[in-house]
Short mmCIF file of N, CA and C in Angstrom, two decimals:
data_model
loop_
_atom_site.label_atom_id
_atom_site.label_comp_id
_atom_site.label_asym_id
_atom_site.label_seq_id
_atom_site.Cartn_x
_atom_site.Cartn_y
_atom_site.Cartn_z
N UNK A 1 120.53 104.77 116.57
CA UNK A 1 118.87 104.73 117.56
C UNK A 1 117.96 104.39 116.93
N UNK A 2 117.98 106.17 115.71
CA UNK A 2 116.31 105.56 115.17
C UNK A 2 115.87 104.67 113.83
N UNK A 3 117.16 103.97 113.78
CA UNK A 3 116.50 102.84 112.89
C UNK A 3 116.14 101.55 113.70
N UNK A 4 116.88 101.64 115.04
CA UNK A 4 115.92 100.31 115.91
C UNK A 4 114.43 101.13 115.94
N UNK A 5 114.20 102.05 116.91
CA UNK A 5 113.34 102.44 116.67
C UNK A 5 111.95 101.97 115.34
N UNK A 6 112.77 102.66 114.94
CA UNK A 6 111.72 102.53 113.57
C UNK A 6 111.66 101.10 113.05
N UNK A 7 112.10 99.63 113.53
CA UNK A 7 111.96 98.65 113.77
C UNK A 7 110.83 98.15 114.52
N UNK A 8 111.11 98.64 115.19
CA UNK A 8 109.64 98.03 116.37
C UNK A 8 108.32 99.17 116.10
N UNK A 9 108.59 100.45 115.54
CA UNK A 9 106.93 101.13 115.28
C UNK A 9 106.77 100.73 114.05
N UNK A 10 107.16 99.89 112.78
CA UNK A 10 106.37 99.37 112.01
C UNK A 10 105.79 98.12 111.37
N UNK A 11 104.95 97.78 111.05
CA UNK A 11 104.67 96.23 110.86
C UNK A 11 105.03 96.00 110.06
N UNK A 12 105.02 94.45 109.40
CA UNK A 12 105.99 94.13 108.39
C UNK A 12 104.70 93.02 107.80
N UNK A 13 104.80 92.54 106.38
CA UNK A 13 104.63 91.96 105.61
C UNK A 13 105.49 90.91 104.94
N UNK A 14 105.18 89.78 105.13
CA UNK A 14 106.89 88.70 104.40
C UNK A 14 105.99 87.93 103.59
N UNK A 15 106.55 87.86 102.50
CA UNK A 15 106.04 87.19 101.08
C UNK A 15 106.87 85.74 101.94
N UNK A 16 106.34 84.58 101.30
CA UNK A 16 107.27 83.23 101.82
C UNK A 16 106.63 82.64 100.41
N UNK A 17 107.41 82.71 99.31
CA UNK A 17 106.89 82.34 97.91
C UNK A 17 106.75 80.79 97.86
N UNK A 18 106.30 79.74 96.85
CA UNK A 18 106.41 78.94 96.81
C UNK A 18 107.47 78.50 95.91
N UNK A 19 108.55 77.44 96.69
CA UNK A 19 110.26 77.15 95.81
C UNK A 19 109.50 76.40 94.93
N UNK A 20 108.81 75.76 94.83
CA UNK A 20 108.15 75.13 93.97
C UNK A 20 108.12 75.12 92.67
N UNK A 21 107.44 76.60 92.49
CA UNK A 21 106.80 77.64 91.70
C UNK A 21 108.35 78.05 90.42
N UNK A 22 108.96 78.99 91.30
CA UNK A 22 110.20 79.61 91.23
C UNK A 22 111.50 79.40 91.36
N UNK A 23 112.11 79.62 90.46
CA UNK A 23 114.33 79.07 90.57
C UNK A 23 114.65 79.64 90.74
N UNK A 24 114.47 80.92 91.61
CA UNK A 24 115.06 81.75 92.74
C UNK A 24 114.42 82.61 93.34
N UNK A 25 114.84 83.23 93.77
CA UNK A 25 114.08 84.31 94.65
C UNK A 25 113.46 84.98 94.11
N UNK A 26 114.78 85.89 92.72
CA UNK A 26 114.53 86.91 92.26
C UNK A 26 113.29 86.64 91.29
N UNK A 27 113.39 85.43 90.40
CA UNK A 27 111.97 85.06 90.27
C UNK A 27 110.90 85.34 90.83
N UNK A 28 110.63 85.08 91.79
CA UNK A 28 109.29 84.90 92.95
C UNK A 28 108.96 86.19 93.17
N UNK A 29 109.76 87.17 93.29
CA UNK A 29 109.96 88.96 93.54
C UNK A 29 109.53 89.43 92.43
N UNK A 30 109.92 88.95 91.11
CA UNK A 30 109.19 89.53 89.58
C UNK A 30 108.00 89.36 89.64
N UNK A 31 107.43 87.97 90.49
CA UNK A 31 106.32 87.74 90.15
C UNK A 31 105.12 88.53 91.35
N UNK A 32 105.98 89.22 92.20
CA UNK A 32 104.96 89.34 93.43
C UNK A 32 105.10 91.03 93.57
N UNK A 33 106.02 92.03 92.53
CA UNK A 33 106.63 92.69 92.63
C UNK A 33 105.47 94.20 92.42
N UNK A 34 105.17 93.91 91.79
CA UNK A 34 103.53 95.07 91.42
C UNK A 34 102.40 94.82 92.80
N UNK A 35 102.41 94.18 93.12
CA UNK A 35 101.31 93.50 94.40
C UNK A 35 102.24 94.37 95.50
N UNK A 36 103.40 94.05 96.00
CA UNK A 36 104.35 94.57 96.94
C UNK A 36 104.90 95.37 96.63
N UNK A 37 104.56 95.99 95.56
CA UNK A 37 105.19 97.64 95.71
C UNK A 37 103.66 98.72 95.79
N UNK A 38 102.14 98.23 95.50
CA UNK A 38 101.37 99.22 95.27
C UNK A 38 100.98 99.32 97.55
N UNK A 39 101.39 97.55 97.83
CA UNK A 39 100.88 97.58 98.89
C UNK A 39 101.72 99.10 100.10
N UNK A 40 103.14 98.85 99.94
CA UNK A 40 104.37 99.32 100.10
C UNK A 40 103.88 100.69 99.82
N UNK A 41 103.50 101.09 98.50
CA UNK A 41 103.12 102.55 98.72
C UNK A 41 101.89 103.16 99.37
N UNK A 42 101.27 102.17 99.99
CA UNK A 42 99.28 102.75 100.59
C UNK A 42 100.07 102.25 101.59
N UNK A 43 100.49 101.88 102.26
CA UNK A 43 101.18 101.36 103.60
C UNK A 43 102.36 102.22 104.41
N UNK A 44 103.34 102.46 103.17
CA UNK A 44 104.80 103.22 104.05
C UNK A 44 104.20 104.52 105.16
N UNK A 45 104.82 104.07 105.46
CA UNK A 45 106.31 103.95 106.24
C UNK A 45 104.97 103.05 107.57
N UNK A 46 103.81 102.58 108.10
CA UNK A 46 103.19 101.72 109.00
C UNK A 46 103.66 100.54 108.74
N UNK A 47 103.86 99.95 107.41
CA UNK A 47 104.00 98.52 107.45
C UNK A 47 105.78 98.31 106.49
N UNK A 48 106.33 97.46 106.21
CA UNK A 48 107.12 97.32 105.61
C UNK A 48 106.58 96.03 104.49
N UNK A 49 107.48 95.80 103.64
CA UNK A 49 107.17 94.81 102.74
C UNK A 49 108.70 94.27 102.98
N UNK A 50 108.16 92.38 102.61
CA UNK A 50 110.02 91.96 102.54
C UNK A 50 109.77 90.28 101.83
N UNK A 51 110.52 89.54 100.97
CA UNK A 51 110.59 88.89 101.01
C UNK A 51 111.19 87.14 101.74
N UNK A 52 111.39 86.18 102.11
CA UNK A 52 111.62 85.34 102.17
C UNK A 52 111.74 84.15 101.40
N UNK A 53 112.73 83.64 102.24
CA UNK A 53 113.88 82.62 101.49
C UNK A 53 112.90 81.27 101.16
N UNK A 54 112.25 80.45 100.79
CA UNK A 54 111.78 79.63 100.87
C UNK A 54 112.75 78.26 100.15
N UNK A 55 113.70 78.76 99.55
CA UNK A 55 114.16 77.60 98.69
C UNK A 55 115.10 76.65 98.73
N UNK A 56 115.78 76.97 100.62
CA UNK A 56 116.35 75.37 101.26
C UNK A 56 115.90 75.05 102.41
N UNK A 57 115.91 73.36 102.48
CA UNK A 57 114.71 72.81 103.16
C UNK A 57 115.67 73.59 104.93
N UNK A 58 116.67 73.77 105.09
CA UNK A 58 116.94 74.51 106.09
C UNK A 58 115.68 75.50 106.42
N UNK A 59 115.95 76.90 105.33
CA UNK A 59 114.71 77.59 105.77
C UNK A 59 113.20 77.36 105.70
N UNK A 60 112.84 76.52 105.28
CA UNK A 60 111.80 75.96 105.50
C UNK A 60 110.74 75.23 106.40
N UNK A 61 112.71 74.40 107.17
CA UNK A 61 111.58 73.62 108.52
C UNK A 61 112.11 75.04 109.44
N UNK A 62 112.87 76.28 108.99
CA UNK A 62 112.44 77.23 110.02
C UNK A 62 111.42 77.81 110.74
N UNK A 63 110.88 78.24 108.72
CA UNK A 63 109.32 78.91 108.63
C UNK A 63 108.38 78.03 109.27
N UNK A 64 108.40 76.29 108.86
CA UNK A 64 107.81 75.40 109.51
C UNK A 64 107.09 75.37 111.18
N UNK A 65 108.08 75.79 112.02
CA UNK A 65 108.42 75.70 113.58
C UNK A 65 108.25 77.05 113.48
N UNK A 66 108.79 77.85 113.72
CA UNK A 66 108.27 79.62 113.81
C UNK A 66 106.99 79.76 113.73
N UNK A 67 106.28 79.15 112.48
CA UNK A 67 105.19 80.20 111.68
C UNK A 67 104.14 79.20 111.41
N UNK A 68 104.73 78.03 111.62
CA UNK A 68 103.64 76.85 111.09
C UNK A 68 102.95 76.71 110.04
N UNK A 69 104.11 76.90 108.95
CA UNK A 69 103.68 77.20 107.39
C UNK A 69 104.23 75.79 106.70
N UNK A 70 103.96 75.55 105.85
CA UNK A 70 103.88 73.91 105.54
C UNK A 70 103.74 74.45 103.96
N UNK A 71 102.88 75.37 103.61
CA UNK A 71 102.17 74.89 102.03
C UNK A 71 102.54 76.09 101.82
N UNK A 72 103.09 76.42 100.31
CA UNK A 72 103.51 78.10 99.82
C UNK A 72 102.71 78.15 98.49
N UNK A 73 102.30 79.08 98.49
CA UNK A 73 102.59 80.62 99.01
C UNK A 73 102.10 80.64 100.49
N UNK A 74 102.49 82.14 100.87
CA UNK A 74 102.05 82.55 102.21
C UNK A 74 102.85 83.72 102.71
N UNK A 75 101.42 84.53 103.62
CA UNK A 75 102.08 85.47 103.54
C UNK A 75 102.38 86.11 105.19
N UNK A 76 103.01 86.08 105.80
CA UNK A 76 103.37 87.00 107.21
C UNK A 76 103.14 88.38 107.52
N UNK A 77 102.11 88.50 108.57
CA UNK A 77 101.63 90.05 108.94
C UNK A 77 101.94 90.45 109.92
N UNK A 78 102.53 91.20 110.44
CA UNK A 78 103.11 91.35 112.23
C UNK A 78 102.74 93.61 111.94
N UNK A 79 101.97 93.58 113.17
CA UNK A 79 101.64 94.75 113.57
C UNK A 79 103.12 95.25 114.36
N UNK A 80 102.41 96.86 114.13
CA UNK A 80 104.25 97.22 115.21
C UNK A 80 103.35 97.09 116.72
N UNK A 81 101.89 96.62 116.76
CA UNK A 81 101.84 96.57 117.74
C UNK A 81 102.21 95.33 118.74
N UNK A 82 102.75 94.14 117.72
CA UNK A 82 102.53 92.82 118.69
C UNK A 82 104.18 92.84 119.16
N UNK A 83 103.85 92.70 120.34
CA UNK A 83 105.12 92.43 121.34
C UNK A 83 105.93 91.02 120.95
N UNK A 84 105.98 89.88 119.80
CA UNK A 84 106.47 89.25 119.86
C UNK A 84 106.88 89.33 118.10
N UNK A 85 107.74 88.70 117.38
CA UNK A 85 108.66 88.85 116.25
C UNK A 85 108.35 87.32 115.58
N UNK A 86 108.41 85.96 116.75
CA UNK A 86 107.74 84.90 116.24
C UNK A 86 106.70 84.51 117.03
N UNK A 87 105.86 83.77 116.29
CA UNK A 87 104.92 83.11 117.06
C UNK A 87 103.88 83.51 117.62
N UNK A 88 103.45 83.42 118.07
CA UNK A 88 101.82 84.79 118.58
C UNK A 88 101.60 85.72 117.58
N UNK A 89 102.69 86.53 117.22
CA UNK A 89 102.57 88.21 116.67
C UNK A 89 102.46 88.02 115.71
N UNK A 90 101.97 87.14 114.99
CA UNK A 90 102.43 86.67 113.47
C UNK A 90 100.53 86.07 113.58
N UNK A 91 100.53 87.08 111.67
CA UNK A 91 99.02 86.79 111.53
C UNK A 91 99.60 86.27 110.16
N UNK A 92 99.25 84.52 109.59
CA UNK A 92 99.32 84.13 108.24
C UNK A 92 98.48 83.76 107.40
N UNK A 93 98.47 84.63 106.54
CA UNK A 93 97.37 84.18 105.35
C UNK A 93 98.06 83.71 104.00
N UNK A 94 96.80 82.92 103.98
CA UNK A 94 97.54 81.93 102.97
C UNK A 94 96.18 81.72 102.05
N UNK A 95 95.36 82.43 101.81
CA UNK A 95 94.31 82.51 100.76
C UNK A 95 95.07 82.97 99.64
N UNK A 96 94.49 83.45 98.85
CA UNK A 96 94.87 83.96 97.50
C UNK A 96 95.43 85.62 96.96
N UNK A 97 96.79 85.14 97.37
CA UNK A 97 97.35 86.22 97.12
C UNK A 97 97.34 87.92 96.11
N UNK A 98 96.29 88.43 96.17
CA UNK A 98 96.15 89.20 95.32
C UNK A 98 96.24 91.38 96.16
N UNK A 99 96.40 92.26 96.11
CA UNK A 99 96.85 93.45 96.32
C UNK A 99 95.62 93.63 96.95
N UNK A 100 94.39 93.63 96.59
CA UNK A 100 92.83 93.52 97.47
C UNK A 100 93.43 92.76 98.88
N UNK A 101 93.28 91.19 98.75
CA UNK A 101 93.28 89.95 99.75
C UNK A 101 94.47 90.71 100.53
N UNK A 102 95.46 91.04 100.59
CA UNK A 102 96.23 91.19 101.07
C UNK A 102 95.91 92.91 102.21
N UNK A 103 95.56 93.55 101.64
CA UNK A 103 94.68 95.11 101.71
C UNK A 103 94.01 94.88 103.42
N UNK A 104 93.07 94.15 102.51
CA UNK A 104 91.59 93.66 103.72
C UNK A 104 92.66 92.90 104.48
N UNK A 105 93.71 92.01 104.56
CA UNK A 105 94.08 91.38 105.56
C UNK A 105 94.90 92.05 106.33
N UNK A 106 95.63 93.46 105.95
CA UNK A 106 96.31 93.98 106.57
C UNK A 106 95.32 95.10 107.49
N UNK A 107 94.16 95.12 106.90
CA UNK A 107 93.12 96.02 107.95
C UNK A 107 92.65 95.82 108.77
N UNK A 108 91.95 94.05 108.46
CA UNK A 108 91.92 93.14 109.66
C UNK A 108 93.12 92.98 110.68
N UNK A 109 94.06 92.94 110.26
CA UNK A 109 95.17 92.58 111.65
C UNK A 109 95.60 94.09 112.55
N UNK A 110 95.04 95.50 111.63
CA UNK A 110 95.52 96.48 112.38
C UNK A 110 94.26 96.62 113.23
N UNK A 111 93.16 96.13 112.75
CA UNK A 111 91.66 96.23 113.29
C UNK A 111 92.03 94.80 114.65
N UNK A 112 92.73 94.22 114.72
CA UNK A 112 93.02 93.02 115.67
C UNK A 112 91.82 91.63 115.22
N UNK A 113 91.20 92.06 114.24
CA UNK A 113 90.19 90.73 113.37
C UNK A 113 91.44 89.64 112.89
N UNK A 114 91.40 88.89 113.41
CA UNK A 114 92.29 87.87 113.19
C UNK A 114 91.18 86.41 112.34
N UNK A 115 89.77 85.85 112.71
CA UNK A 115 89.08 85.46 112.02
C UNK A 115 87.77 85.96 111.69
N UNK A 116 86.78 85.44 110.79
CA UNK A 116 85.92 86.41 110.60
C UNK A 116 85.39 85.20 110.19
N UNK A 117 83.38 85.70 110.45
CA UNK A 117 82.54 84.95 110.21
C UNK A 117 82.39 85.35 108.83
N UNK A 118 81.96 84.27 107.42
CA UNK A 118 81.79 85.33 106.60
C UNK A 118 80.04 85.06 106.47
N UNK A 119 79.43 85.82 105.78
CA UNK A 119 77.92 85.66 105.67
C UNK A 119 78.29 84.92 104.34
N UNK A 120 76.82 84.89 103.99
CA UNK A 120 76.44 83.62 102.83
C UNK A 120 76.33 84.77 101.81
N UNK A 121 77.30 84.64 100.92
CA UNK A 121 77.14 85.78 99.39
C UNK A 121 77.42 84.48 97.96
N UNK A 122 76.98 83.40 98.03
CA UNK A 122 77.02 82.76 97.04
C UNK A 122 79.00 82.61 96.19
N UNK A 123 79.34 82.85 97.87
CA UNK A 123 81.13 82.50 97.17
C UNK A 123 82.20 83.79 96.81
N UNK A 124 81.26 84.42 96.89
CA UNK A 124 82.01 85.55 97.02
C UNK A 124 81.52 87.08 97.80
N UNK A 125 81.69 87.78 98.42
CA UNK A 125 82.00 89.50 98.33
C UNK A 125 82.03 90.60 98.60
N UNK A 126 80.14 91.48 98.24
CA UNK A 126 80.08 92.35 97.69
C UNK A 126 81.04 93.37 97.99
N UNK A 127 81.11 94.22 99.35
CA UNK A 127 81.48 95.10 100.10
C UNK A 127 82.15 94.86 101.13
N UNK A 128 82.76 95.99 101.45
CA UNK A 128 83.40 95.43 103.28
C UNK A 128 82.01 95.42 104.40
N UNK A 129 81.12 96.07 103.90
CA UNK A 129 79.60 96.16 104.79
C UNK A 129 79.27 94.50 104.99
N UNK A 130 79.14 94.16 103.79
CA UNK A 130 79.42 92.49 103.90
C UNK A 130 80.46 91.71 103.74
N UNK A 131 81.48 91.70 104.24
CA UNK A 131 82.21 90.95 104.90
C UNK A 131 82.64 89.99 106.42
N UNK A 132 81.45 90.35 106.87
CA UNK A 132 81.10 89.62 108.09
C UNK A 132 81.52 89.87 109.63
N UNK A 133 82.06 89.27 110.69
CA UNK A 133 81.40 89.02 112.14
C UNK A 133 83.12 88.44 112.11
N UNK A 134 83.85 90.27 112.40
CA UNK A 134 85.12 89.99 113.42
C UNK A 134 84.66 88.81 114.52
N UNK A 135 85.58 87.76 114.86
CA UNK A 135 85.26 86.95 116.38
C UNK A 135 87.14 86.68 117.19
N UNK A 136 87.88 88.02 116.33
CA UNK A 136 88.96 88.52 116.87
C UNK A 136 89.30 86.88 117.71
#
């Protein structure tokens, strides 16, 4: 029972690797391991990190239908507060996949902010206070 309870009391961060950039899921994991290990250390036990296979057409079709993801790599985030395991309960991050970008995405999802209006900073964000306005 405790295992099932834990599944509904933690968020999930799922890496959807680019199938054209890697031969196998193991190769994709090797590329992203340090980023996801850092996130796991920072956010455990509130979030679990996982990889999903994108290497066969059936998996990619399911990902497209359930998440709307058609370009890879992407990362799907779900908070523990979400009541949906598919569809609206997920936030899809399609930006540059770095530790810092994913850390900020997790913070945004935790805060309920899924859309940001960025301030003009000549193409870069200098500090968290300059991140913009949450449009939720």
